[in-house]
Tab-separated table of C-alpha atoms and ligand atoms in Angstrom:
chain	number	residue	atom	x	y	z
L	1	MET	CA	-91.050	51.112	39.970
L	2	THR	CA	-91.552	47.405	39.947
L	3	MET	CA	-91.951	45.313	43.493
L	4	SER	CA	-91.737	42.337	41.654
L	5	PHE	CA	-88.480	41.968	41.536
L	6	THR	CA	-88.202	39.729	38.740
L	7	PRO	CA	-86.213	38.904	36.326
L	8	ARG	CA	-86.108	39.852	33.227
L	9	PRO	CA	-83.947	38.905	30.193
L	10	GLU	CA	-82.849	43.038	29.611
L	11	HIS	CA	-81.928	42.725	33.224
L	12	ARG	CA	-78.406	40.609	31.634
L	13	PHE	CA	-78.266	37.939	34.624
L	14	THR	CA	-75.912	35.217	33.812
L	15	PHE	CA	-74.513	32.309	35.900
L	16	GLY	CA	-71.740	30.095	34.717
L	17	LEU	CA	-71.951	26.164	33.771
L	18	TRP	CA	-69.492	26.077	37.471
L	19	THR	CA	-71.675	28.005	39.404
L	20	VAL	CA	-74.849	26.135	40.169
L	21	GLY	CA	-73.286	23.198	39.073
L	22	ASN	CA	-70.632	23.536	41.525
L	23	PRO	CA	-71.288	20.077	43.785
L	24	GLY	CA	-69.767	21.680	46.723
L	25	ARG	CA	-66.329	19.995	46.869
L	26	ASP	CA	-64.255	21.560	48.860
L	27	PRO	CA	-60.546	20.826	50.214
L	28	PHE	CA	-62.039	19.012	52.936
L	29	GLY	CA	-64.523	17.074	51.793
L	30	ALA	CA	-65.837	15.698	48.879
L	31	PRO	CA	-68.911	16.579	47.035
L	32	VAL	CA	-71.843	17.234	48.585
L	33	ARG	CA	-74.453	17.279	45.287
L	34	SER	CA	-75.185	14.772	42.511
L	35	VAL	CA	-73.422	16.967	39.074
L	36	LEU	CA	-75.736	18.058	36.945
L	37	SER	CA	-75.083	17.767	32.644
L	38	PRO	CA	-74.531	21.466	31.265
L	39	VAL	CA	-78.358	20.355	29.910
L	40	GLU	CA	-79.309	20.452	33.147
L	41	ILE	CA	-78.292	23.196	34.353
L	42	VAL	CA	-79.030	25.128	31.045
L	43	HIS	CA	-82.807	23.822	32.672
L	44	LEU	CA	-82.716	25.464	36.133
L	45	LEU	CA	-81.114	28.333	34.937
L	46	ALA	CA	-83.992	28.827	32.862
L	47	ASP	CA	-86.607	27.752	35.254
L	48	VAL	CA	-84.670	30.529	38.222
L	49	GLY	CA	-85.363	33.212	34.763
L	50	ALA	CA	-81.737	34.171	33.975
L	51	TYR	CA	-80.866	35.549	31.064
L	52	GLY	CA	-77.226	33.321	30.117
L	53	VAL	CA	-75.070	30.981	30.095
L	54	ASN	CA	-70.952	30.940	30.939
L	55	PHE	CA	-68.795	28.295	29.817
L	56	HIS	CA	-65.292	27.160	30.784
L	57	ASP	CA	-65.041	24.545	27.635
L	58	ASP	CA	-63.872	21.240	30.325
L	59	ASP	CA	-67.594	22.605	31.654
L	60	LEU	CA	-69.291	21.806	29.244
L	61	VAL	CA	-66.755	19.348	27.432
L	62	PRO	CA	-64.290	17.448	29.015
L	63	ILE	CA	-60.856	16.900	28.607
L	64	ASP	CA	-60.954	13.943	27.332
L	65	ALA	CA	-64.101	13.977	25.139
L	66	SER	CA	-64.120	11.768	22.614
L	67	PRO	CA	-63.910	13.665	18.872
L	68	ALA	CA	-68.211	11.720	18.607
L	69	LYS	CA	-68.704	12.490	22.107
L	70	ARG	CA	-67.896	16.022	21.979
L	71	LYS	CA	-70.218	16.306	18.688
L	72	LYS	CA	-72.767	15.066	21.058
L	73	ILE	CA	-72.684	17.221	23.972
L	74	ILE	CA	-72.353	20.470	21.827
L	75	ALA	CA	-75.886	19.278	20.030
L	76	GLU	CA	-77.648	19.541	23.555
L	77	PHE	CA	-75.585	21.902	25.128
L	78	ARG	CA	-77.457	23.714	21.234
L	79	LYS	CA	-80.914	22.142	21.603
L	80	ALA	CA	-80.481	23.248	25.200
L	81	LEU	CA	-80.587	26.747	24.733
L	82	ALA	CA	-82.936	26.868	21.735
L	83	ASP	CA	-85.491	25.169	24.294
L	84	THR	CA	-84.650	28.160	26.909
L	85	GLY	CA	-83.647	30.828	24.716
L	86	LEU	CA	-81.148	31.631	27.195
L	87	VAL	CA	-78.178	33.026	25.127
L	88	VAL	CA	-73.573	32.070	25.702
L	89	PRO	CA	-72.528	35.744	25.987
L	90	MET	CA	-69.165	35.048	27.762
L	91	ALA	CA	-66.743	32.285	27.308
L	92	THR	CA	-63.761	30.939	28.453
L	93	THR	CA	-61.081	28.734	29.199
L	94	ASN	CA	-60.475	26.427	31.964
L	95	LEU	CA	-56.661	26.605	32.516
L	96	PHE	CA	-55.818	25.658	35.554
L	97	GLY	CA	-57.374	22.518	36.435
L	98	ASP	CA	-55.383	19.886	34.610
L	99	PRO	CA	-52.093	19.117	36.507
L	100	ALA	CA	-50.407	19.890	33.378
L	101	PHE	CA	-51.429	24.331	34.294
L	102	ARG	CA	-49.832	23.418	38.155
L	103	ASP	CA	-46.844	25.781	37.017
L	104	GLY	CA	-49.453	27.890	35.224
L	105	ALA	CA	-50.635	28.292	31.889
L	106	PHE	CA	-49.102	31.995	29.402
L	107	THR	CA	-47.001	32.029	31.947
L	108	SER	CA	-45.598	28.207	32.534
L	109	SER	CA	-41.698	27.963	32.711
L	110	ALA	CA	-42.372	25.304	30.600
L	111	PRO	CA	-42.218	26.357	27.204
L	112	ARG	CA	-44.510	23.317	26.327
L	113	VAL	CA	-46.933	24.514	28.577
L	114	ARG	CA	-47.263	27.208	27.166
L	115	ALA	CA	-48.034	26.790	23.890
L	116	TYR	CA	-50.674	24.042	25.074
L	117	ALA	CA	-52.986	26.964	27.127
L	118	LEU	CA	-52.211	29.288	23.629
L	119	GLN	CA	-53.392	25.971	21.607
L	120	LYS	CA	-56.017	24.879	24.839
L	121	THR	CA	-57.440	28.568	24.777
L	122	MET	CA	-57.500	28.852	20.544
L	123	ARG	CA	-60.108	25.856	20.579
L	124	ALA	CA	-62.230	27.150	23.301
L	125	ILE	CA	-62.421	30.613	21.316
L	126	ASP	CA	-63.546	28.539	18.438
L	127	LEU	CA	-65.971	26.861	20.498
L	128	GLY	CA	-67.481	29.803	22.833
L	129	VAL	CA	-67.702	31.899	19.433
L	130	SER	CA	-70.223	29.008	18.160
L	131	LEU	CA	-72.655	29.094	20.625
L	132	GLY	CA	-72.328	32.475	21.008
L	133	ALA	CA	-69.571	34.325	22.891
L	134	LYS	CA	-68.729	37.953	22.406
L	135	ILE	CA	-66.848	38.481	25.786
L	136	TYR	CA	-63.667	35.961	26.385
L	137	VAL	CA	-62.678	36.027	29.577
L	138	PHE	CA	-59.381	35.438	31.596
L	139	TRP	CA	-58.125	34.532	35.074
L	140	GLY	CA	-55.391	33.806	35.745
L	141	GLY	CA	-55.609	31.250	38.584
L	142	ARG	CA	-52.457	29.163	37.791
L	143	GLU	CA	-49.722	32.456	37.181
L	144	GLY	CA	-48.199	33.325	40.411
L	145	SER	CA	-45.842	31.320	42.031
L	146	GLU	CA	-45.159	30.461	45.665
L	147	THR	CA	-41.474	30.982	45.916
L	148	ASP	CA	-39.958	33.144	43.421
L	149	ALA	CA	-36.449	31.227	43.888
L	150	GLY	CA	-37.797	29.550	40.977
L	151	LYS	CA	-39.898	32.762	38.290
L	152	ASN	CA	-38.416	35.566	36.360
L	153	LEU	CA	-40.836	37.955	36.648
L	154	LEU	CA	-39.904	39.238	33.879
L	155	GLU	CA	-40.099	37.062	31.665
L	156	ALA	CA	-43.482	36.102	33.204
L	157	GLN	CA	-44.655	39.754	32.481
L	158	LYS	CA	-43.312	39.223	29.103
L	159	TRP	CA	-45.174	35.637	28.469
L	160	MET	CA	-48.630	37.553	29.616
L	161	ARG	CA	-48.198	39.684	27.212
L	162	GLU	CA	-47.601	37.817	24.536
L	163	ALA	CA	-49.784	35.024	24.801
L	164	VAL	CA	-52.728	37.845	24.800
L	165	ASN	CA	-51.210	39.493	21.914
L	166	PHE	CA	-51.396	36.088	20.458
L	167	LEU	CA	-54.631	35.677	21.231
L	168	CYS	CA	-55.429	39.197	19.740
L	169	GLY	CA	-53.998	38.356	16.422
L	170	TYR	CA	-55.910	35.097	16.338
L	171	VAL	CA	-59.683	36.880	16.706
L	172	ARG	CA	-59.198	38.616	13.962
L	173	ASN	CA	-57.283	36.305	11.861
L	174	GLN	CA	-60.176	34.698	12.400
L	175	GLY	CA	-62.688	37.893	11.836
L	176	TYR	CA	-64.877	37.173	14.890
L	177	ASP	CA	-66.720	39.264	16.900
L	178	LEU	CA	-65.089	38.988	20.208
L	179	LYS	CA	-63.294	40.750	22.378
L	180	PHE	CA	-61.342	39.227	25.873
L	181	ALA	CA	-61.653	40.893	30.367
L	182	LEU	CA	-59.014	40.252	31.958
L	183	GLU	CA	-60.064	38.895	35.630
L	184	ALA	CA	-57.216	39.680	38.331
L	185	LYS	CA	-57.420	38.113	41.786
L	186	PRO	CA	-54.447	37.872	44.273
L	187	ASN	CA	-54.099	34.423	45.548
L	188	GLU	CA	-55.525	30.855	45.438
L	189	PRO	CA	-54.525	28.597	44.219
L	190	ARG	CA	-51.323	30.052	44.257
L	191	GLY	CA	-49.974	31.532	46.886
L	192	ASP	CA	-49.493	34.794	45.086
L	193	ILE	CA	-50.981	35.676	41.721
L	194	PHE	CA	-49.626	37.453	38.736
L	195	LEU	CA	-51.576	40.896	38.069
L	196	PRO	CA	-53.633	40.878	40.930
L	197	THR	CA	-55.838	43.409	40.922
L	198	THR	CA	-58.134	45.175	38.582
L	199	GLY	CA	-55.935	47.936	38.599
L	200	ALA	CA	-52.739	45.630	37.613
L	201	MET	CA	-54.696	44.658	35.245
L	202	LEU	CA	-55.526	47.685	33.720
L	203	ALA	CA	-52.251	49.133	33.493
L	204	PHE	CA	-50.988	46.150	31.252
L	205	ILE	CA	-53.832	46.557	28.458
L	206	GLY	CA	-51.727	49.093	28.174
L	207	THR	CA	-49.005	48.336	27.111
L	208	LEU	CA	-50.714	45.369	24.642
L	209	ASP	CA	-50.267	45.551	20.969
L	210	ARG	CA	-54.624	45.990	20.816
L	211	PRO	CA	-55.231	47.868	24.138
L	212	GLU	CA	-58.772	48.005	21.979
L	213	MET	CA	-59.585	44.739	22.407
L	214	VAL	CA	-58.658	44.067	25.449
L	215	GLY	CA	-60.928	44.803	28.933
L	216	VAL	CA	-61.072	44.014	32.271
L	217	ASN	CA	-63.779	42.082	34.656
L	218	PRO	CA	-63.439	42.334	37.905
L	219	GLU	CA	-64.743	40.111	40.869
L	220	VAL	CA	-66.288	41.712	43.546
L	221	ALA	CA	-64.693	38.469	45.848
L	222	HIS	CA	-61.350	38.788	44.447
L	223	GLU	CA	-61.288	42.660	45.571
L	224	HIS	CA	-62.265	41.842	49.058
L	225	MET	CA	-59.784	39.727	49.472
L	226	ALA	CA	-57.305	42.523	48.724
L	227	GLY	CA	-59.189	43.843	51.187
L	228	LEU	CA	-59.895	45.924	48.523
L	229	ASN	CA	-63.396	48.761	47.312
L	230	PHE	CA	-64.947	47.054	44.848
L	231	THR	CA	-66.121	49.752	43.429
L	232	HIS	CA	-63.792	52.367	43.136
L	233	ALA	CA	-62.049	49.194	41.012
L	234	VAL	CA	-64.823	49.164	38.750
L	235	ALA	CA	-65.324	53.003	38.899
L	236	GLN	CA	-61.569	53.228	37.473
L	237	ALA	CA	-62.474	50.141	35.030
L	238	TRP	CA	-65.599	52.338	33.530
L	239	ASP	CA	-63.432	55.222	33.641
L	240	ALA	CA	-61.070	53.896	31.546
L	241	GLY	CA	-64.019	52.848	28.811
L	242	LYS	CA	-62.309	48.916	30.668
L	243	LEU	CA	-65.596	47.229	32.278
L	244	PHE	CA	-66.072	45.021	29.320
L	245	HIS	CA	-67.283	42.547	32.081
L	246	ILE	CA	-68.240	42.060	35.744
L	247	ASP	CA	-67.986	38.153	38.066
L	248	LEU	CA	-71.332	39.387	40.788
L	249	ASN	CA	-70.356	37.473	44.426
L	250	ASP	CA	-70.301	38.196	47.813
L	251	GLN	CA	-66.942	37.804	50.137
L	252	ALA	CA	-66.549	38.771	53.895
L	253	PHE	CA	-62.788	40.275	53.854
L	254	GLY	CA	-59.654	38.460	55.180
L	255	ARG	CA	-61.978	34.932	54.062
L	256	TYR	CA	-60.166	31.839	51.873
L	257	ASP	CA	-62.399	32.202	48.849
L	258	GLN	CA	-65.879	32.534	49.332
L	259	ASP	CA	-67.059	33.818	46.254
L	260	LEU	CA	-70.699	33.452	48.140
L	261	ARG	CA	-74.967	35.019	46.526
L	262	PHE	CA	-74.197	38.053	45.931
L	263	GLY	CA	-74.919	40.759	47.840
L	264	SER	CA	-75.411	37.992	51.122
L	265	HIS	CA	-72.352	39.876	53.143
L	266	ASN	CA	-71.401	43.213	52.657
L	267	ILE	CA	-75.238	44.373	51.019
L	268	LYS	CA	-73.775	48.687	52.132
L	269	SER	CA	-70.641	47.204	49.341
L	270	ALA	CA	-73.477	46.177	47.015
L	271	PHE	CA	-75.343	48.677	46.969
L	272	PHE	CA	-73.106	51.622	46.436
L	273	LEU	CA	-71.478	48.978	43.596
L	274	VAL	CA	-75.100	48.954	41.640
L	275	LYS	CA	-75.935	51.753	41.871
L	276	PHE	CA	-73.088	52.732	40.360
L	277	LEU	CA	-73.962	50.614	37.292
L	278	GLU	CA	-77.033	51.693	36.966
L	279	GLU	CA	-76.870	54.976	36.440
L	280	VAL	CA	-73.393	55.164	34.282
L	281	GLY	CA	-75.628	52.855	31.876
L	282	TYR	CA	-73.829	49.608	32.218
L	283	ALA	CA	-75.005	47.072	29.482
L	284	GLY	CA	-73.279	43.891	29.877
L	285	SER	CA	-74.123	41.090	31.413
L	286	ARG	CA	-74.513	41.125	35.581
L	287	HIS	CA	-72.532	37.042	35.807
L	288	PHE	CA	-73.097	35.996	38.803
L	289	ASP	CA	-69.695	33.667	39.436
L	290	ALA	CA	-71.289	32.292	42.677
L	291	HIS	CA	-71.632	29.618	44.151
L	292	ALA	CA	-74.667	28.130	47.020
L	293	TYR	CA	-73.334	26.945	50.474
L	294	ARG	CA	-72.362	23.809	50.713
L	295	THR	CA	-74.661	22.628	53.348
L	296	SER	CA	-77.854	22.858	50.234
L	297	ASP	CA	-79.634	20.497	48.195
L	298	ALA	CA	-80.948	21.098	44.594
L	299	GLU	CA	-84.239	23.243	45.612
L	300	ASP	CA	-81.327	25.198	47.593
L	301	VAL	CA	-78.933	26.295	44.816
L	302	LYS	CA	-81.815	26.818	43.040
L	303	ALA	CA	-82.376	29.737	45.969
L	304	PHE	CA	-78.918	30.202	45.397
L	305	ALA	CA	-79.874	31.653	41.866
L	306	LYS	CA	-82.654	33.328	42.421
L	307	GLY	CA	-81.560	35.205	45.853
L	308	CYS	CA	-78.885	36.833	43.698
L	309	MET	CA	-80.526	38.445	41.172
L	310	ARG	CA	-83.754	38.993	43.633
L	311	THR	CA	-80.892	40.998	45.612
L	312	TYR	CA	-79.253	42.564	42.675
L	313	LEU	CA	-83.321	43.967	41.569
L	314	ILE	CA	-83.759	45.411	45.727
L	315	LEU	CA	-80.698	46.972	45.523
L	316	LYS	CA	-81.083	48.573	42.128
L	317	GLU	CA	-84.763	49.920	43.803
L	318	LYS	CA	-83.143	50.803	46.433
L	319	ALA	CA	-80.820	53.080	44.268
L	320	GLU	CA	-83.816	54.907	42.683
L	321	LYS	CA	-85.548	56.159	45.550
L	322	PHE	CA	-81.478	57.070	46.741
L	323	CYS	CA	-81.485	59.514	43.259
L	324	ALA	CA	-85.362	59.991	44.795
L	325	ASP	CA	-85.143	61.323	48.093
L	326	ARG	CA	-85.225	65.036	48.715
L	327	GLU	CA	-83.365	64.627	51.968
L	328	ILE	CA	-80.700	62.530	50.748
L	329	GLN	CA	-80.226	65.477	46.871
L	330	GLY	CA	-80.533	68.424	49.790
L	331	LEU	CA	-77.477	66.437	51.532
L	332	LEU	CA	-75.879	65.908	48.764
L	333	GLU	CA	-76.314	69.694	46.594
L	334	GLU	CA	-74.713	70.903	50.338
L	335	ILE	CA	-71.843	68.727	49.892
L	336	PHE	CA	-70.947	69.803	46.097
L	337	GLU	CA	-72.126	73.640	46.238
L	338	ASP	CA	-69.923	75.502	44.060
L	339	ASP	CA	-70.555	79.737	44.210
L	340	GLY	CA	-68.682	79.546	40.660
L	341	ALA	CA	-65.821	81.543	42.397
L	342	MET	CA	-62.855	78.868	41.078
L	343	ASP	CA	-64.561	78.678	37.677
L	344	ARG	CA	-61.320	81.126	36.489
L	345	PHE	CA	-59.035	78.504	38.043
L	346	LYS	CA	-60.638	75.527	36.556
L	347	GLY	CA	-60.013	73.038	33.491
L	348	LYS	CA	-56.811	72.046	31.050
L	349	PHE	CA	-53.558	73.744	31.887
L	350	ALA	CA	-52.886	77.725	30.549
L	351	PRO	CA	-49.546	79.733	31.772
L	352	LYS	CA	-52.218	82.734	31.909
L	353	LYS	CA	-54.651	80.166	34.605
L	354	ALA	CA	-51.190	79.403	36.665
L	355	LYS	CA	-50.086	82.620	37.497
L	356	ALA	CA	-53.257	83.450	37.942
L	357	LEU	CA	-54.140	80.500	40.834
L	358	LYS	CA	-50.661	81.037	42.451
L	359	SER	CA	-50.853	84.527	43.565
L	360	HIS	CA	-54.454	84.239	44.684
L	361	SER	CA	-54.718	84.447	47.704
L	362	PHE	CA	-56.992	81.549	50.255
L	363	ASP	CA	-58.162	81.508	53.364
L	364	ARG	CA	-57.147	78.284	54.965
L	365	ALA	CA	-58.591	78.510	58.733
L	366	ALA	CA	-61.927	79.131	56.452
L	367	LEU	CA	-61.453	75.704	54.697
L	368	GLY	CA	-60.139	73.924	57.044
L	369	LYS	CA	-63.046	74.805	58.760
L	370	ARG	CA	-66.045	73.605	56.927
L	371	GLY	CA	-67.763	69.757	57.802
L	372	GLN	CA	-69.366	67.540	55.872
L	373	PRO	CA	-72.685	65.746	56.439
L	374	TYR	CA	-71.553	62.152	55.160
L	375	GLU	CA	-72.818	60.568	59.436
L	376	ARG	CA	-76.407	62.739	58.911
L	377	LEU	CA	-76.365	61.143	54.912
L	378	ASP	CA	-74.544	57.312	55.373
L	379	GLN	CA	-77.018	57.465	57.625
L	380	LEU	CA	-80.165	57.632	55.736
L	381	VAL	CA	-78.583	55.521	53.201
L	382	VAL	CA	-77.994	52.703	57.095
L	383	ASP	CA	-82.049	53.265	56.824
L	384	LEU	CA	-82.914	52.511	53.660
L	385	LEU	CA	-81.221	49.778	53.415
L	386	LEU	CA	-82.659	48.145	56.327
L	387	GLY	CA	-85.954	49.281	55.056
L	388	VAL	CA	-88.095	51.809	57.494
L	389	ARG	CA	-87.406	54.934	54.873
H	401	LIG	C1	-62.957	30.254	38.709
H	401	LIG	C2	-62.656	31.791	39.572
H	401	LIG	C3	-63.847	32.769	39.136
H	401	LIG	C4	-63.504	32.841	37.588
H	401	LIG	C5	-63.581	31.888	36.259
H	401	LIG	C6	-63.447	31.915	35.127
H	401	LIG	S1	-63.524	30.423	37.230
H	401	LIG	O1	-64.438	30.097	39.488
H	401	LIG	O2	-62.946	31.536	41.533
H	401	LIG	O3	-63.171	33.582	39.895
H	401	LIG	O4	-63.541	34.090	36.840
H	401	LIG	O5	-62.217	31.487	34.452
H	402	LIG	MN1	-63.628	33.638	42.881
H	403	LIG	MN1	-64.906	34.900	38.571
């Protein structure tokens, strides 16, 4: 077991250009930190020990850059990657910042905006793939409404589906080795965003032409904003074979979108998440989609980034301790105890099995008498997390 909690490439820790590069602007105040160039951000991430860097098209190349400027920026970025050894596992499109997307991108009511969104995404996919991305995220921040008076909800679903199908076709036609990951969020910046949870995204994927090319990118804060258990959403995605990427951060329930340092608010849920990811053997990026407090200066931003990775590694070690703890494992054995008496009813349906089960006599009162030692078990988890175990 490592006690140093030092990030290494095999941990697959990544950050977006927009995360450590966040200058601290909020709806009530101007930026408080100077804007860092993509090259500076790559060096910062290398300094703190990250494995990779992800970006939106506009994070790297400003939306109005000339072709010459674009070429220069990309060349400098490439050099920074080569100099530091950082990789680009994921890329995405900014389909929310420009005023053109004020009423959505793929689901905008305006056909010209929908077509422009596809064009912008195809170009951004080319850029991402050219820099090594294998995962392409879609976060539809403007796909939604404040009032449903002006939206045809069925058309919006159809447009969203057509857009993802079109882009799957594009990726195949180009021969790219790229998969899509859909990221849900319930609201902010729209009053309500379409397909608001990871579960909704999973159902949507089943309606696509090429569902095998599309998975999800669940984000801690986004499920917490909806009052949901993030690890449950991740488990459902994993079970469906759809956990292509993950956005780690933290968020107090009932608050605005906070994008806090990973594990800084809900340590216990962060623990169950890390335990789950490590136990199932999730091999993708651990992407921190978070930013430092607005009170941070440049040095404190580094502390923020290091903290995300450090907390993950501490919780990973705690998960190993959970597995090795005899008292905890003893309680789990008690909880899952199975005397094999029900084996003949288990598994696939068969008429004989159903007949036998229908006529079996259960001692319902005895079933209701059996409790579970979850209080004892949970306190052991709390002891473990608080460092007294
Ligand atoms: C934006 C959003 C995130 C998304 C990013 C990808 S951009 O910061 O809040 O949750 O993952 O588009
Ligand atoms: Mn977020
Ligand atoms: Mn995110």
